[in-house]
mmCIF file of N, CA, C and O in Angstrom:
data_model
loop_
_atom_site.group_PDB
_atom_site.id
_atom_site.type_symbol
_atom_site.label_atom_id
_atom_site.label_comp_id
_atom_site.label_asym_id
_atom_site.label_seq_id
_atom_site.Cartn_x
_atom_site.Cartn_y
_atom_site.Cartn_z
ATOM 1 N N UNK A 141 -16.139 98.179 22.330
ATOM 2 C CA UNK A 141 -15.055 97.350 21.841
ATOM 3 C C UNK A 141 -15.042 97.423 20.313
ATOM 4 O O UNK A 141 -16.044 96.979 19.753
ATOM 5 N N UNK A 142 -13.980 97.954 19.495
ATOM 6 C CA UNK A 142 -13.564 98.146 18.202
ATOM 7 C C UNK A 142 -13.604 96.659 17.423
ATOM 8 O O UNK A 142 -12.546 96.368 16.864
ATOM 9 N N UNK A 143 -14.583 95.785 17.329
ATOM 10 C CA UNK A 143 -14.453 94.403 16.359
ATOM 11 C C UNK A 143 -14.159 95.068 15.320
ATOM 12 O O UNK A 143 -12.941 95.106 15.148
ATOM 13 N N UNK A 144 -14.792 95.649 14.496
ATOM 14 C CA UNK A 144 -15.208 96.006 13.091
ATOM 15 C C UNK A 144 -14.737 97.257 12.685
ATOM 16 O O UNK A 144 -15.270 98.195 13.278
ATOM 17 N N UNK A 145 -13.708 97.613 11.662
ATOM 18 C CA UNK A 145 -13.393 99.027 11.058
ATOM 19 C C UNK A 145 -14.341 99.497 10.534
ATOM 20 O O UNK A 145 -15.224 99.031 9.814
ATOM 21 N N UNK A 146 -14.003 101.021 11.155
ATOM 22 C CA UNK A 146 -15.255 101.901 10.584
ATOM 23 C C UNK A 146 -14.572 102.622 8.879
ATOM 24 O O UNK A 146 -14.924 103.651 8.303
ATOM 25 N N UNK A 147 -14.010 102.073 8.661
ATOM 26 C CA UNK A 147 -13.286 102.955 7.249
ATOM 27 C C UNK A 147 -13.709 101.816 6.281
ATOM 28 O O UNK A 147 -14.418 102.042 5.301
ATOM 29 N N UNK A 148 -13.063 100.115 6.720
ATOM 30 C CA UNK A 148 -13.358 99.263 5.460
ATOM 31 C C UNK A 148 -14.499 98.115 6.125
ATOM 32 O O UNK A 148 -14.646 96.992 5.642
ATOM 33 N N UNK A 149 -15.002 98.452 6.908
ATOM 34 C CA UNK A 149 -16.029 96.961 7.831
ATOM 35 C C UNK A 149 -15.347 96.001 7.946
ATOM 36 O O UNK A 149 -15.993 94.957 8.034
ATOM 37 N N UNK A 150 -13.857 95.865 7.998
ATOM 38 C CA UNK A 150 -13.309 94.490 8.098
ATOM 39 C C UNK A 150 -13.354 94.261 10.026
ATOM 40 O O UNK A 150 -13.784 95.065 10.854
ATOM 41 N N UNK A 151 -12.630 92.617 10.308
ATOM 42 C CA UNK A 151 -12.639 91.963 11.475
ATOM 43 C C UNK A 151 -11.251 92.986 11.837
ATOM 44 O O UNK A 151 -10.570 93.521 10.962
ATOM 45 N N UNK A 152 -11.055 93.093 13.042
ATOM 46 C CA UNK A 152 -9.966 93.804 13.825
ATOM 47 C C UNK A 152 -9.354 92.445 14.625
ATOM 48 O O UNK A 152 -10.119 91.841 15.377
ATOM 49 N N UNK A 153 -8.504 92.156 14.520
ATOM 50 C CA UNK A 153 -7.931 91.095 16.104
ATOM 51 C C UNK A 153 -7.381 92.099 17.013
ATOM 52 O O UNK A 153 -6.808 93.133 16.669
ATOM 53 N N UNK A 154 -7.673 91.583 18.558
ATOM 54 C CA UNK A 154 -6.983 92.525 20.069
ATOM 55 C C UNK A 154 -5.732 91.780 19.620
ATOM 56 O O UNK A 154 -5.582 90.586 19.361
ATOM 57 N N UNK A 155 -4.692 93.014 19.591
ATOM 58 C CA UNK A 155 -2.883 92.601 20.268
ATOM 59 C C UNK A 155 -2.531 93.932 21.654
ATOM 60 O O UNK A 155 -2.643 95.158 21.654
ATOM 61 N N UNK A 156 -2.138 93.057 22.569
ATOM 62 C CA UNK A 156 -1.561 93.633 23.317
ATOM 63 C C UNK A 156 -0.604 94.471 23.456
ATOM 64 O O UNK A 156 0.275 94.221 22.631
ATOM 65 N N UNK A 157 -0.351 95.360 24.115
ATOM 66 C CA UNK A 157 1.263 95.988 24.196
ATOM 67 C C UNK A 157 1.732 95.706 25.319
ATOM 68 O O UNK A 157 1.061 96.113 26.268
ATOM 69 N N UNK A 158 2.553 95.208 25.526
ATOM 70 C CA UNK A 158 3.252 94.633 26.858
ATOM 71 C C UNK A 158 3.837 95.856 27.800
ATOM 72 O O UNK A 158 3.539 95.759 28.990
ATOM 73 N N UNK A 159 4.501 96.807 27.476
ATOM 74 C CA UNK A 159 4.983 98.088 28.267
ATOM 75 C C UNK A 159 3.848 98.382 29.265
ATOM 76 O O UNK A 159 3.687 98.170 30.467
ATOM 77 N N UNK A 160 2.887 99.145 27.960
ATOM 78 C CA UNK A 160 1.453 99.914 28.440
ATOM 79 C C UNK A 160 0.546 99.236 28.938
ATOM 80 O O UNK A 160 -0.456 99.846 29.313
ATOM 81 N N UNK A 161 0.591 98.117 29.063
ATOM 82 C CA UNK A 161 -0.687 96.939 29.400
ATOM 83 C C UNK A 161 -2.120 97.069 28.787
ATOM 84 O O UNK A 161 -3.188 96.952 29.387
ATOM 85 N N UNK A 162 -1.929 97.316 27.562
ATOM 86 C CA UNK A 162 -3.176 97.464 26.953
ATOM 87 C C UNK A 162 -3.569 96.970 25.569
ATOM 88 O O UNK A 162 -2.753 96.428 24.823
ATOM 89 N N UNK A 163 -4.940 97.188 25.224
ATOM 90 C CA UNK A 163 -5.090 96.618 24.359
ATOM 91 C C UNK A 163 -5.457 97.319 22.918
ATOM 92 O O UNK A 163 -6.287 98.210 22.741
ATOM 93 N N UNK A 164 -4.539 96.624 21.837
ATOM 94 C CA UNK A 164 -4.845 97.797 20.462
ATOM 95 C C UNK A 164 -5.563 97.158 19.742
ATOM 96 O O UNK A 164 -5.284 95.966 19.877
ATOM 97 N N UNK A 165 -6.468 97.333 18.932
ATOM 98 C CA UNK A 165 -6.887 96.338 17.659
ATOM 99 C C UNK A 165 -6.223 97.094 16.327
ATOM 100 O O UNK A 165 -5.931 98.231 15.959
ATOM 101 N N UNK A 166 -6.176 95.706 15.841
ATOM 102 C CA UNK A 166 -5.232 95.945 14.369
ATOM 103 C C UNK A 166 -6.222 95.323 13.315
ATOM 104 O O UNK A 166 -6.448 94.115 13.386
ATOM 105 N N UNK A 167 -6.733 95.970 12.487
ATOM 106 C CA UNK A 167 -7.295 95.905 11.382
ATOM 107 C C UNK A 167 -6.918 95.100 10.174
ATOM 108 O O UNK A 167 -6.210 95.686 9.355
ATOM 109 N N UNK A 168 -7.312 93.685 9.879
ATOM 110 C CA UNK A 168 -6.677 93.349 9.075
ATOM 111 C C UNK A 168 -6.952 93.951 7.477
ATOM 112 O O UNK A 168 -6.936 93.009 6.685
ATOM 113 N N UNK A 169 -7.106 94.784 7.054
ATOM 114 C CA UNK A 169 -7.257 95.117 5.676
ATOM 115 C C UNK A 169 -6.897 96.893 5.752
ATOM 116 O O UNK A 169 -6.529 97.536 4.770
ATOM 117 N N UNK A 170 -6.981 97.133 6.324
ATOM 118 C CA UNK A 170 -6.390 98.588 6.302
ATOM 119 C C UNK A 170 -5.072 98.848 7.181
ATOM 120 O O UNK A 170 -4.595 99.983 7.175
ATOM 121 N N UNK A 171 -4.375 97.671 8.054
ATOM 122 C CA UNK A 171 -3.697 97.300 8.958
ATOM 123 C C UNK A 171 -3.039 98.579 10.046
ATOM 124 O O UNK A 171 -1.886 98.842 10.389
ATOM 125 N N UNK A 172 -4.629 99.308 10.440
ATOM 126 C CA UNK A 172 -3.843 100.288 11.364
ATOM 127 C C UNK A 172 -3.958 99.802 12.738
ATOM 128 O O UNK A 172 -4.468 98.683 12.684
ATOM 129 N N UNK A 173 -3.695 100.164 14.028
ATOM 130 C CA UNK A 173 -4.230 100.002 15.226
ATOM 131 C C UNK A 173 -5.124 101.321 15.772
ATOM 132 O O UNK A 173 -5.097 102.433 15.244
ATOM 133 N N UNK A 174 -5.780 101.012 16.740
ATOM 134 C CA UNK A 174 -6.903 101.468 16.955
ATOM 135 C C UNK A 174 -6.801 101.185 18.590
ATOM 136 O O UNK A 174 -6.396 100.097 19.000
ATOM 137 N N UNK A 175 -7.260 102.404 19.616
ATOM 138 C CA UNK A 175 -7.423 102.232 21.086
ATOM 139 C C UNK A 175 -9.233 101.521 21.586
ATOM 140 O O UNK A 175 -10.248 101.319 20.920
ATOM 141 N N UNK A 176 -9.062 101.424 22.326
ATOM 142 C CA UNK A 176 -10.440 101.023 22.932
ATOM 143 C C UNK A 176 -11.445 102.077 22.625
ATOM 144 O O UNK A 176 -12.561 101.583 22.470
ATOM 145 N N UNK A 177 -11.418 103.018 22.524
ATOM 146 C CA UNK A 177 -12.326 104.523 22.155
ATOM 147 C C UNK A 177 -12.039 104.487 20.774
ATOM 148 O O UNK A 177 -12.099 105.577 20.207
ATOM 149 N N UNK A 178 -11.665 103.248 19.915
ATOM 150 C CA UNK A 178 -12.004 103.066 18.061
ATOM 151 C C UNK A 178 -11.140 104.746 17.540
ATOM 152 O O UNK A 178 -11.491 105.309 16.502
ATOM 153 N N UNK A 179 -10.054 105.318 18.431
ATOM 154 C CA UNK A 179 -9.182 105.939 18.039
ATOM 155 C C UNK A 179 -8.062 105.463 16.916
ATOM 156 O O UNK A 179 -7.447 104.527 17.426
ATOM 157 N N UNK A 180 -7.510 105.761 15.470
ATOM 158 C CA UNK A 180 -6.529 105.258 15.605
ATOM 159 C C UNK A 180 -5.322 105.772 16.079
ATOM 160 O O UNK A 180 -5.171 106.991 16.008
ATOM 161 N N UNK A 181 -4.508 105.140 16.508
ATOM 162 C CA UNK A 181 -3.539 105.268 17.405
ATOM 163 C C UNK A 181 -2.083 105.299 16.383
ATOM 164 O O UNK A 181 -1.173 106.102 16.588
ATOM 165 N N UNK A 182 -2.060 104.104 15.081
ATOM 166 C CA UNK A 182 -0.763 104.074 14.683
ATOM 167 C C UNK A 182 -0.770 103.421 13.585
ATOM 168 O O UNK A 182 -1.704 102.620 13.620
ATOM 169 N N UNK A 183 0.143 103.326 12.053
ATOM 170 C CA UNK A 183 -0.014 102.065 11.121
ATOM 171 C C UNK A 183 0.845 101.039 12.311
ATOM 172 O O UNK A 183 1.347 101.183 13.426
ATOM 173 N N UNK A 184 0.654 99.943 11.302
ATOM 174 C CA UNK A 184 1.109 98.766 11.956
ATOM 175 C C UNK A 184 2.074 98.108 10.908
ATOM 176 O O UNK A 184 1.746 97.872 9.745
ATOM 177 N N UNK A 185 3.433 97.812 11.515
ATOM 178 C CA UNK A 185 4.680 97.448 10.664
ATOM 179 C C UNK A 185 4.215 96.313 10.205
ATOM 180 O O UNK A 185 3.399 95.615 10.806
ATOM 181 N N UNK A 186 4.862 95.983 8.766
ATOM 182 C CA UNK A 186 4.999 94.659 7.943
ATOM 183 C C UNK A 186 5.258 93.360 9.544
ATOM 184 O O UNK A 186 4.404 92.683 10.117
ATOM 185 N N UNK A 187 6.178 93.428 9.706
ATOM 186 C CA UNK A 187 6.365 92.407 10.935
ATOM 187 C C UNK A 187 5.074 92.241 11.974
ATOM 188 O O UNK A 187 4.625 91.118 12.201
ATOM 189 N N UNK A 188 4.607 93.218 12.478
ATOM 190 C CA UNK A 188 3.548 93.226 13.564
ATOM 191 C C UNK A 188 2.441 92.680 13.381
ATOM 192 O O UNK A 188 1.847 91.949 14.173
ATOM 193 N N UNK A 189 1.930 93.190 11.749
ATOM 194 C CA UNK A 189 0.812 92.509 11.207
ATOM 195 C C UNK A 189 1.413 90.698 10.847
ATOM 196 O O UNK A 189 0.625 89.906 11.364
ATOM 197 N N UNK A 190 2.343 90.130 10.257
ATOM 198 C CA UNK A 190 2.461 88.985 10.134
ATOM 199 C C UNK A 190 2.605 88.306 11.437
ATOM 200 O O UNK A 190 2.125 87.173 11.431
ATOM 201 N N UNK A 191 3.183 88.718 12.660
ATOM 202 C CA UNK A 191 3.035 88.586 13.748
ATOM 203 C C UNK A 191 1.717 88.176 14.106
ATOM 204 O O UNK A 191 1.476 86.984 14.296
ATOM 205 N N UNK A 192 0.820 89.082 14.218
ATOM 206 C CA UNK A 192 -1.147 88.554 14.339
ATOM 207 C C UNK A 192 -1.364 87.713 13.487
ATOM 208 O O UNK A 192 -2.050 86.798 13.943
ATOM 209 N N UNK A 193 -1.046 87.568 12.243
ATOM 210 C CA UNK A 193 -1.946 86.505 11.707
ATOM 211 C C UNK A 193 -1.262 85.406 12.354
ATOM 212 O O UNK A 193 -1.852 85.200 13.415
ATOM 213 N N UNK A 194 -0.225 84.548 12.202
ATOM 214 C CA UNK A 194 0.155 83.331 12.733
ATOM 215 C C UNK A 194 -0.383 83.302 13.709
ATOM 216 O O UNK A 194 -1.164 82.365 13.876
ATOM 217 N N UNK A 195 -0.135 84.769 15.289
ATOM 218 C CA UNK A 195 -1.358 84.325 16.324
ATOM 219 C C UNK A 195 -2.609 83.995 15.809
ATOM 220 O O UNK A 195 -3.107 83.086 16.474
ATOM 221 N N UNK A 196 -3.140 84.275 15.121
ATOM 222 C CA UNK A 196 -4.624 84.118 14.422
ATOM 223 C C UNK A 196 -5.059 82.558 13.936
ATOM 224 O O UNK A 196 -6.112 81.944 14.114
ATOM 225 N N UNK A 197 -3.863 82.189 13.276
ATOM 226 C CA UNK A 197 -3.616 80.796 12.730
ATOM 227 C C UNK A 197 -3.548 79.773 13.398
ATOM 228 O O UNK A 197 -4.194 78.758 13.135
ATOM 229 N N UNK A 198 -2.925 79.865 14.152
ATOM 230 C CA UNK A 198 -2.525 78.833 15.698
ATOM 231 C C UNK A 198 -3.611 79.018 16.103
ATOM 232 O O UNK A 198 -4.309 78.004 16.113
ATOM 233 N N UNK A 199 -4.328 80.423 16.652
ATOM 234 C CA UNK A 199 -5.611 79.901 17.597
ATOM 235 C C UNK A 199 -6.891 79.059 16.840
ATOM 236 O O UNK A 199 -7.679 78.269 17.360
ATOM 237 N N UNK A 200 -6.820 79.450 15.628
ATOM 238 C CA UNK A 200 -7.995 78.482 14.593
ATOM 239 C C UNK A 200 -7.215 77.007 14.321
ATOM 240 O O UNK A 200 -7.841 76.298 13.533
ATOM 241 N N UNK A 201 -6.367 76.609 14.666
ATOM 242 C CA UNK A 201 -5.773 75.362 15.060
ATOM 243 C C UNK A 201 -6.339 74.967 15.984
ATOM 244 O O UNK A 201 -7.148 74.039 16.006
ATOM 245 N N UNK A 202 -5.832 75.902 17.223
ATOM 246 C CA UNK A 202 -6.358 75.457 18.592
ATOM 247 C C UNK A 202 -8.065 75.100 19.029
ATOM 248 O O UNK A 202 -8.399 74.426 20.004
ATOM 249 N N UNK A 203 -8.862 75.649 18.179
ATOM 250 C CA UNK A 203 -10.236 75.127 18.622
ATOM 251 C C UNK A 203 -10.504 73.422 18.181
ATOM 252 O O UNK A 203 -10.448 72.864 17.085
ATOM 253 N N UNK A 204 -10.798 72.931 19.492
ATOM 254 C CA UNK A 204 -11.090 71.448 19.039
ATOM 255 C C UNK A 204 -12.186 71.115 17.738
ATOM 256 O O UNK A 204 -13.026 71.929 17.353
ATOM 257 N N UNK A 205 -12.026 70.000 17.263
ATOM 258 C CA UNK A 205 -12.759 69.986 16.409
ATOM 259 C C UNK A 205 -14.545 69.422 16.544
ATOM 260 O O UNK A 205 -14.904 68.670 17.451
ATOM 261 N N UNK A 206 -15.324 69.857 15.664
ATOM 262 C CA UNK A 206 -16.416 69.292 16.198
ATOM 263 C C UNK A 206 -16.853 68.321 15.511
ATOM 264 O O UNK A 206 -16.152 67.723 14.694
ATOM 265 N N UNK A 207 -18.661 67.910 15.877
ATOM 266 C CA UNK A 207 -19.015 66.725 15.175
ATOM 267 C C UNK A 207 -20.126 66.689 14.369
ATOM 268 O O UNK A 207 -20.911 65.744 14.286
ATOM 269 N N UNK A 208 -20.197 68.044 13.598
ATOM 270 C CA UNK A 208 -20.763 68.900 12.457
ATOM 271 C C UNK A 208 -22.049 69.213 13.350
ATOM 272 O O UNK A 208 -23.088 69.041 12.713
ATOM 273 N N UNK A 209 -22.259 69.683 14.830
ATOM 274 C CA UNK A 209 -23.144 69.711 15.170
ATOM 275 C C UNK A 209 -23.633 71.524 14.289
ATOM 276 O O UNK A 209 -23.004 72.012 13.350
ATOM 277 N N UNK A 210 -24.776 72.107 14.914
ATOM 278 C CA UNK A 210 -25.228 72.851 14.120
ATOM 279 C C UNK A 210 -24.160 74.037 14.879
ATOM 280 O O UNK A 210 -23.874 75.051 14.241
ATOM 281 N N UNK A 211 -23.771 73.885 15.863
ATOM 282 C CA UNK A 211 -23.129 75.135 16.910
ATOM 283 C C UNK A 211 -21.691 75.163 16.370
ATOM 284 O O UNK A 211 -21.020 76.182 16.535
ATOM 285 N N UNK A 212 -21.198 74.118 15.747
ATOM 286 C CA UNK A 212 -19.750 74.383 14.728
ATOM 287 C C UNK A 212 -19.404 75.558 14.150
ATOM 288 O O UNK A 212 -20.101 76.429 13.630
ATOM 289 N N UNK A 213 -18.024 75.449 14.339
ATOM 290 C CA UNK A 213 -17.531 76.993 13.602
ATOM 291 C C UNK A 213 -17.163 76.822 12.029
ATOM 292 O O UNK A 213 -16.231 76.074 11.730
ATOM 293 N N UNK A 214 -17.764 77.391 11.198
ATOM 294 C CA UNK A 214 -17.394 77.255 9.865
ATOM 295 C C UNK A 214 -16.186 78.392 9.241
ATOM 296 O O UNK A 214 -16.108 79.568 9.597
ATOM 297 N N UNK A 215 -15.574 77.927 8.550
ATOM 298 C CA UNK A 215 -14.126 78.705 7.877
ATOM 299 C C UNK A 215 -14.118 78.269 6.807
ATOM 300 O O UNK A 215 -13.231 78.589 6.016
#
């Protein structure tokens, strides 16, 4: 599984393609996509990438909050 670019070490988020049923990772700092075999596959349009982050944003919304135990997620 492609977490991590091998060009800049940055985080990758999974986006789906709905046609193909599969899954691409998109690189946030070099913003290409990438197949499951860490192929890249394609750049990724101005829209597509702002597209992931808001998904990205909303889901770091979505984690409940905690009660500073030590297992908390820090940002």
């Amino acid at each position: 599984m492609p977490l991590f670019c091998k060009q800049c070490k940055g985080r990758r988020l999974p986006k789906t393609t709905k046609p193909e049923n599969i899954t691409l990772w998109l690189c946030e700092n070099c913003k290409n996509f990438v197949n499951s075999e860490d192929f890249i596959v394609r750049e990724a349009q101005s829209s597509e990438y702002d597209e992931s982050q808001e998904d990205y944003k909303k889901w770091v919304k979505s984690i409940p909050p905690t009660e500073g135990t030590k297992d908390s997620f820090r940002f």
